[in-house]
């Protein structure tokens, strides 16, 4: 194959002058052109491509990179060079030009760090896999985040940025998995049910007492993991041997035997501390991490207060639902109780039965998760937790992860406390900007709930038609062919069987058809454009369409959620809660639909990433993300306008598809054909030419998507 000749100095000079805007930046390019000219064409193309990418972030970084990279092309692996460039750009995003230039200039230090990372496990690369692993374990839903050391606060599992304590990539990944499993075991098997501040207060050397407690608790948790996850335990034992962990002394072997008993608890561990205190504590094992009791105590206290009230509120809602179905004479004072599912067995932490006035009830998933979380913290559910909340007791802030109004953080100096951070795809860089968008969830301010009644009156005939149509979808049967037994003869199968018999072949016995009730297992996220451009007719049409959809879906029984999105700049992206998956179609939800009002701009990529994350957490065979929008991605005087925003949205949709989500867009933008096929694909959007048709079309589109 014929190779292209190297680029001339003149060609390189013109490229650099244009890319680095030499006329305005006053950069001296002669030496750089002279250094690039002798390179092979492949090296020239590679280097100039990266200069162009970096220049979309900052011209000075691109110039400095080119000057240093020329001499490194033959010395460093391309992967290291690319990581170096991306690190400089990420540093610029986080802390500015000065620190980014330090990354470029200190390339030797970066290479040394990269060599460590080459054999190590990088948090960013494995966090998704490890989080999936954790979610498959029993107990509380845990988060996974990066920190300076491995530890847990009882809600979040923390790992360092790079784990490189073992010799190979495979062993370092196994170590990361073992660290995560060990932290999970602390939350699952009751390590934090003890008040360590009080329990260890009488020991003269508090640090040594805490080390003894953690070493003893490690022995107990290892035994618990051996019973729960024997395969992983074998890997953990191998890692201990490879890391050179010394054998336990005879005294500590005695403790190991005692703490391995199935009925051993954290109280057993505390009993052993007094005996272990006079002896040196064993060295920490490689996956043990750190114990930070003060951090745990703060998180635990806030969670106990929040979950106690939240459970009482949920139980009150269950009582209200039951009373709606009863006559006044049947109503009794509510008495809730909890018991194991079967006497004589040792149930899992999330296996229990709830009774209301001695009658078993099926609690919603959120109630079951609440009870599981409380049992993890306390070991059992105290009677006062099972008392339904009375009028005036409920603090709505306890429903949210943060006690502050999300709007409070936008006042004065900007900060990111409690926000979600998401990457954004930079098409010029051809890579993500890490933690680039700051997003918060807010509730839509409710409006008059009578709005829904007015819409239903206005569209009375259409509502009746939709309900009948969706009832038919709910009750539809499908024909299963080639069955061993059934309701009717399968003519096609019979003809084939007779032909086989005539040829001397064995006849099939699958000669019947039968009707089978279709089981719908669908979860749908409606993503509503609440940008300022929807003001007027468009906003009215969106709200009406949501009312008709909600009425139809209530008949159908599909799980659905409704969220709006808007924002202004990357640091103020907002998602508006209208209806969560675990909420019923209540008057409050109807009031929120009525309260949907135009806000700011249309930064779509981060909204898709956040709502996809919520949708991923729902168990369903089919997952849809349906967007109602009036235009293309946009933001306030920002690079997001134009191709950058389109490419970021497209990348977010690709990520959603990889997660098993099917995106679809309903738009009223007459210019949609110019960009939607590129973002969604030719068959995954529909353009409505008249905004007045949106309420009529939306339900019909949904029916076609889900049948």
XYZ file of C-alpha atoms in Angstrom, residues 110-460:
351
model
C 3.128 11.918 34.855
C 4.806 8.983 33.083
C 5.976 7.580 36.417
C 2.432 7.797 37.774
C 1.101 6.219 34.576
C 3.398 3.240 35.023
C 1.820 2.657 38.409
C -1.650 3.060 36.891
C -0.806 0.603 34.092
C -0.763 -2.339 36.521
C -3.286 -0.787 38.872
C -7.056 -0.664 38.886
C -8.376 2.815 38.151
C -11.587 3.757 39.958
C -13.086 5.450 36.899
C -12.600 2.293 34.825
C -14.150 -0.214 37.247
C -16.657 1.777 39.308
C -19.569 0.785 37.032
C -18.752 -2.926 37.273
C -18.278 -2.803 41.032
C -21.503 -0.849 41.547
C -23.416 -3.517 39.589
C -21.795 -6.149 41.830
C -22.836 -4.295 44.997
C -26.417 -3.852 43.792
C -26.653 -7.607 43.406
C -26.007 -8.079 47.125
C -28.661 -7.952 49.821
C -29.269 -5.052 52.158
C -29.343 -1.292 51.711
C -28.812 0.298 48.301
C -25.262 1.642 48.483
C -23.374 4.228 46.455
C -19.779 3.988 45.271
C -17.461 7.003 45.242
C -13.792 7.915 45.071
C -11.848 9.017 48.174
C -8.366 9.068 49.669
C -8.686 5.566 51.187
C -11.099 2.614 51.287
C -13.785 3.047 53.958
C -17.560 3.329 54.282
C -19.861 5.799 56.033
C -22.634 3.117 55.993
C -24.345 4.585 52.895
C -21.445 5.024 50.473
C -18.497 2.736 49.726
C -15.278 4.632 49.093
C -12.248 3.489 47.083
C -9.001 5.304 46.189
C -8.444 6.635 42.673
C -5.921 3.880 41.881
C -5.421 0.509 43.561
C -1.928 -0.759 42.658
C -0.863 -2.766 45.692
C -0.734 -6.062 43.799
C 1.499 -6.942 40.844
C -1.068 -7.520 38.089
C -4.146 -5.720 36.784
C -6.270 -8.797 37.487
C -5.195 -9.034 41.122
C -5.696 -5.312 41.673
C -9.245 -5.600 40.326
C -9.859 -8.586 42.634
C -8.542 -6.470 45.504
C -10.917 -3.617 44.626
C -13.814 -6.086 44.561
C -12.716 -7.523 47.920
C -12.563 -4.011 49.417
C -16.080 -3.289 48.223
C -17.368 -6.638 49.548
C -15.746 -6.051 52.935
C -17.300 -2.581 53.237
C -20.682 -4.013 52.226
C -20.270 -6.675 54.933
C -19.844 -3.921 57.544
C -23.254 -2.499 56.585
C -24.911 -5.903 56.123
C -23.765 -7.718 59.275
C -24.214 -4.989 61.850
C -20.755 -3.524 62.416
C -22.267 -0.093 63.033
C -24.890 -1.155 65.578
C -22.315 -0.489 68.308
C -21.667 2.989 69.694
C -17.870 2.806 69.622
C -17.451 6.177 71.318
C -19.142 4.869 74.480
C -17.998 1.253 74.165
C -14.283 2.139 74.020
C -14.373 5.225 76.257
C -12.804 3.511 79.300
C -9.670 2.266 77.522
C -6.565 4.402 78.207
C -5.259 4.010 74.643
C -8.291 4.730 72.471
C -6.405 4.261 69.210
C -5.165 0.802 70.208
C -8.629 -0.172 71.434
C -10.147 0.874 68.096
C -7.459 -1.093 66.210
C -8.259 -4.167 68.310
C -11.985 -3.755 67.638
C -11.435 -3.413 63.873
C -9.120 -6.437 63.759
C -11.648 -8.544 65.680
C -14.543 -7.290 63.577
C -12.552 -8.165 60.450
C -12.313 -11.777 61.655
C -16.075 -11.885 62.230
C -16.892 -10.323 58.857
C -14.545 -12.703 57.049
C -16.521 -15.601 58.537
C -19.804 -13.967 57.457
C -18.462 -13.489 53.909
C -17.289 -17.115 53.823
C -20.882 -18.225 54.469
C -22.460 -15.647 52.118
C -19.910 -15.423 49.256
C -17.632 -18.486 49.381
C -16.206 -17.935 45.893
C -15.126 -14.386 46.651
C -13.733 -15.524 50.008
C -11.314 -17.844 48.214
C -10.019 -14.864 46.230
C -9.688 -12.843 49.428
C -7.604 -15.564 51.084
C -5.346 -15.672 48.026
C -4.887 -11.892 48.139
C -3.956 -12.096 51.833
C -1.260 -14.658 51.055
C 0.096 -12.669 48.100
C 0.244 -9.454 50.117
C 2.320 -11.164 52.812
C -0.187 -10.970 55.666
C 1.449 -12.803 58.633
C -0.333 -15.669 60.386
C -2.335 -14.898 63.505
C -0.772 -15.511 66.914
C -2.335 -18.260 69.076
C -4.246 -15.657 71.120
C -5.828 -14.155 68.013
C -6.531 -17.612 66.575
C -8.729 -18.184 69.641
C -10.657 -15.012 68.856
C -10.965 -16.107 65.206
C -12.619 -19.381 66.264
C -15.041 -17.630 68.608
C -16.028 -14.956 66.065
C -16.561 -17.517 63.273
C -19.637 -18.939 65.025
C -22.897 -18.193 63.131
C -24.444 -16.403 66.114
C -21.457 -14.067 66.637
C -22.429 -10.388 66.438
C -20.811 -7.016 66.956
C -21.588 -7.438 70.659
C -19.409 -10.568 70.596
C -16.662 -8.474 69.055
C -16.931 -5.861 71.810
C -16.730 -8.608 74.446
C -13.479 -9.828 72.883
C -11.930 -6.339 72.878
C -11.303 -6.469 76.635
C -9.341 -9.724 76.238
C -7.494 -8.559 73.111
C -6.522 -5.132 74.447
C -3.350 -6.308 76.331
C -2.002 -7.865 73.104
C -0.646 -6.213 69.933
C -3.267 -5.961 67.200
C -2.576 -7.856 63.952
C -1.501 -5.867 60.913
C -4.448 -4.771 58.715
C -5.260 -7.126 55.845
C -4.993 -5.764 52.308
C -8.749 -5.278 51.737
C -9.614 -4.053 55.241
C -9.395 -0.328 54.593
C -10.057 2.142 57.384
C -12.676 2.518 60.100
C -13.933 6.079 60.558
C -16.490 5.883 63.384
C -17.069 9.646 63.692
C -18.150 9.895 60.035
C -20.362 6.813 60.403
C -22.000 8.215 63.545
C -23.035 11.435 61.788
C -24.486 9.651 58.755
C -26.207 7.031 60.931
C -27.894 9.571 63.221
C -29.308 11.533 60.277
C -30.530 8.354 58.579
C -32.247 6.969 61.681
C -34.194 10.186 62.201
C -35.159 10.418 58.553
C -36.133 6.774 58.091
C -38.129 6.539 61.313
C -40.399 9.388 60.285
C -40.518 8.285 56.665
C -41.592 4.749 57.626
C -44.319 6.109 59.912
C -45.562 8.339 57.087
C -45.594 5.417 54.645
C -47.511 3.265 57.120
C -50.014 6.095 57.546
C -50.510 6.138 53.769
C -51.113 2.353 53.792
C -53.777 2.812 56.474
C -55.447 5.583 54.465
C -55.529 3.362 51.368
C -57.075 0.528 53.378
C -59.710 2.775 54.971
C -60.825 3.997 51.548
C -61.833 0.406 50.766
C -63.709 -0.161 54.054
C -67.004 0.912 55.557
C -66.914 3.082 58.681
C -67.993 0.100 60.787
C -64.997 -1.958 59.624
C -62.341 0.644 60.470
C -60.132 -0.225 63.451
C -57.147 1.492 65.098
C -54.139 0.381 63.029
C -51.674 -2.059 64.623
C -48.685 -3.055 62.505
C -46.339 -5.926 63.307
C -43.379 -7.642 61.693
C -42.455 -11.316 61.756
C -40.195 -13.734 59.845
C -41.816 -15.448 56.834
C -41.510 -18.953 58.273
C -40.883 -20.077 61.825
C -37.762 -22.182 62.335
C -35.794 -20.738 59.421
C -33.122 -18.038 59.529
C -34.456 -15.468 57.056
C -32.431 -12.914 55.133
C -32.473 -9.329 56.366
C -35.004 -8.382 53.669
C -37.296 -11.370 54.245
C -40.214 -10.606 56.558
C -43.988 -10.368 56.662
C -45.967 -7.263 57.618
C -49.399 -7.545 59.220
C -51.978 -4.835 59.801
C -54.454 -5.801 62.531
C -53.235 -9.408 62.218
C -53.923 -9.463 58.472
C -50.888 -9.898 56.170
C -50.386 -7.069 53.679
C -48.141 -6.675 50.644
C -46.016 -3.565 51.295
C -44.753 -1.431 48.386
C -41.088 -1.760 47.461
C -40.163 1.553 49.089
C -41.635 0.418 52.437
C -39.801 -2.902 52.224
C -36.522 -1.104 51.475
C -37.078 1.275 54.407
C -37.678 -1.578 56.825
C -34.615 -3.432 55.544
C -32.437 -0.352 56.036
C -33.705 0.182 59.596
C -33.150 -3.480 60.470
C -29.574 -3.197 59.227
C -28.982 -0.316 61.638
C -30.893 -1.564 64.682
C -31.194 -5.326 64.214
C -34.980 -5.134 64.570
C -37.825 -2.645 64.188
C -38.737 -0.919 67.481
C -42.505 -0.684 68.163
C -42.497 3.125 67.903
C -41.294 2.826 64.307
C -44.453 0.844 63.456
C -46.802 3.568 64.712
C -48.335 5.440 61.751
C -47.609 9.181 61.735
C -50.364 11.494 62.884
C -51.456 14.815 61.431
C -48.828 17.530 61.679
C -45.924 15.188 62.492
C -44.461 14.953 59.017
C -41.443 17.051 57.988
C -41.360 17.067 54.153
C -37.591 17.684 54.148
C -37.078 14.138 55.412
C -38.331 12.875 52.045
C -35.226 14.300 50.375
C -31.578 13.365 50.696
C -30.707 16.945 51.568
C -32.514 19.104 54.095
C -31.988 22.271 52.106
C -34.123 23.722 49.352
C -32.217 23.065 46.098
C -32.623 26.731 45.224
C -30.628 27.752 48.306
C -27.325 26.651 46.794
C -27.761 28.916 43.778
C -27.793 31.994 46.000
C -24.503 33.880 46.354
C -21.285 31.987 45.692
C -21.831 28.850 43.662
C -20.991 25.474 45.190
C -21.816 21.841 44.443
C -23.017 20.484 47.813
C -25.485 17.665 47.297
C -25.563 17.987 43.504
C -25.213 15.266 40.858
C -22.098 15.625 38.692
C -22.164 14.260 35.142
C -19.670 14.129 32.274
C -20.317 15.821 28.960
C -19.113 14.740 25.519
C -16.815 17.273 23.869
C -16.888 16.558 20.121
C -13.820 18.741 19.531
C -11.839 16.916 22.177
C -13.430 13.575 21.146
C -13.608 12.730 24.813
C -15.675 13.434 27.908
C -15.302 16.466 30.140
C -15.364 14.829 33.574
C -17.853 16.010 36.208
C -18.655 18.909 33.884
C -22.379 19.388 34.485
C -23.890 20.095 37.894
C -27.490 18.901 38.191
C -30.090 19.142 40.924
C -33.543 17.644 41.287
C -36.406 19.946 42.249
C -40.137 19.480 42.707
C -42.501 21.250 40.355
C -44.510 23.787 42.298
C -48.091 22.421 42.286
C -50.844 24.432 40.610
C -54.605 24.056 40.753
C -55.415 20.275 40.573
C -58.739 21.153 38.937
C -56.771 21.705 35.729
C -56.760 17.950 35.079
C -60.537 17.805 35.432
C -60.885 20.626 32.906
C -58.664 18.798 30.401
C -60.653 15.579 30.812
C -63.871 17.494 30.212
C -62.463 19.186 27.108
C -61.230 15.878 25.666
C -64.051 13.694 27.029
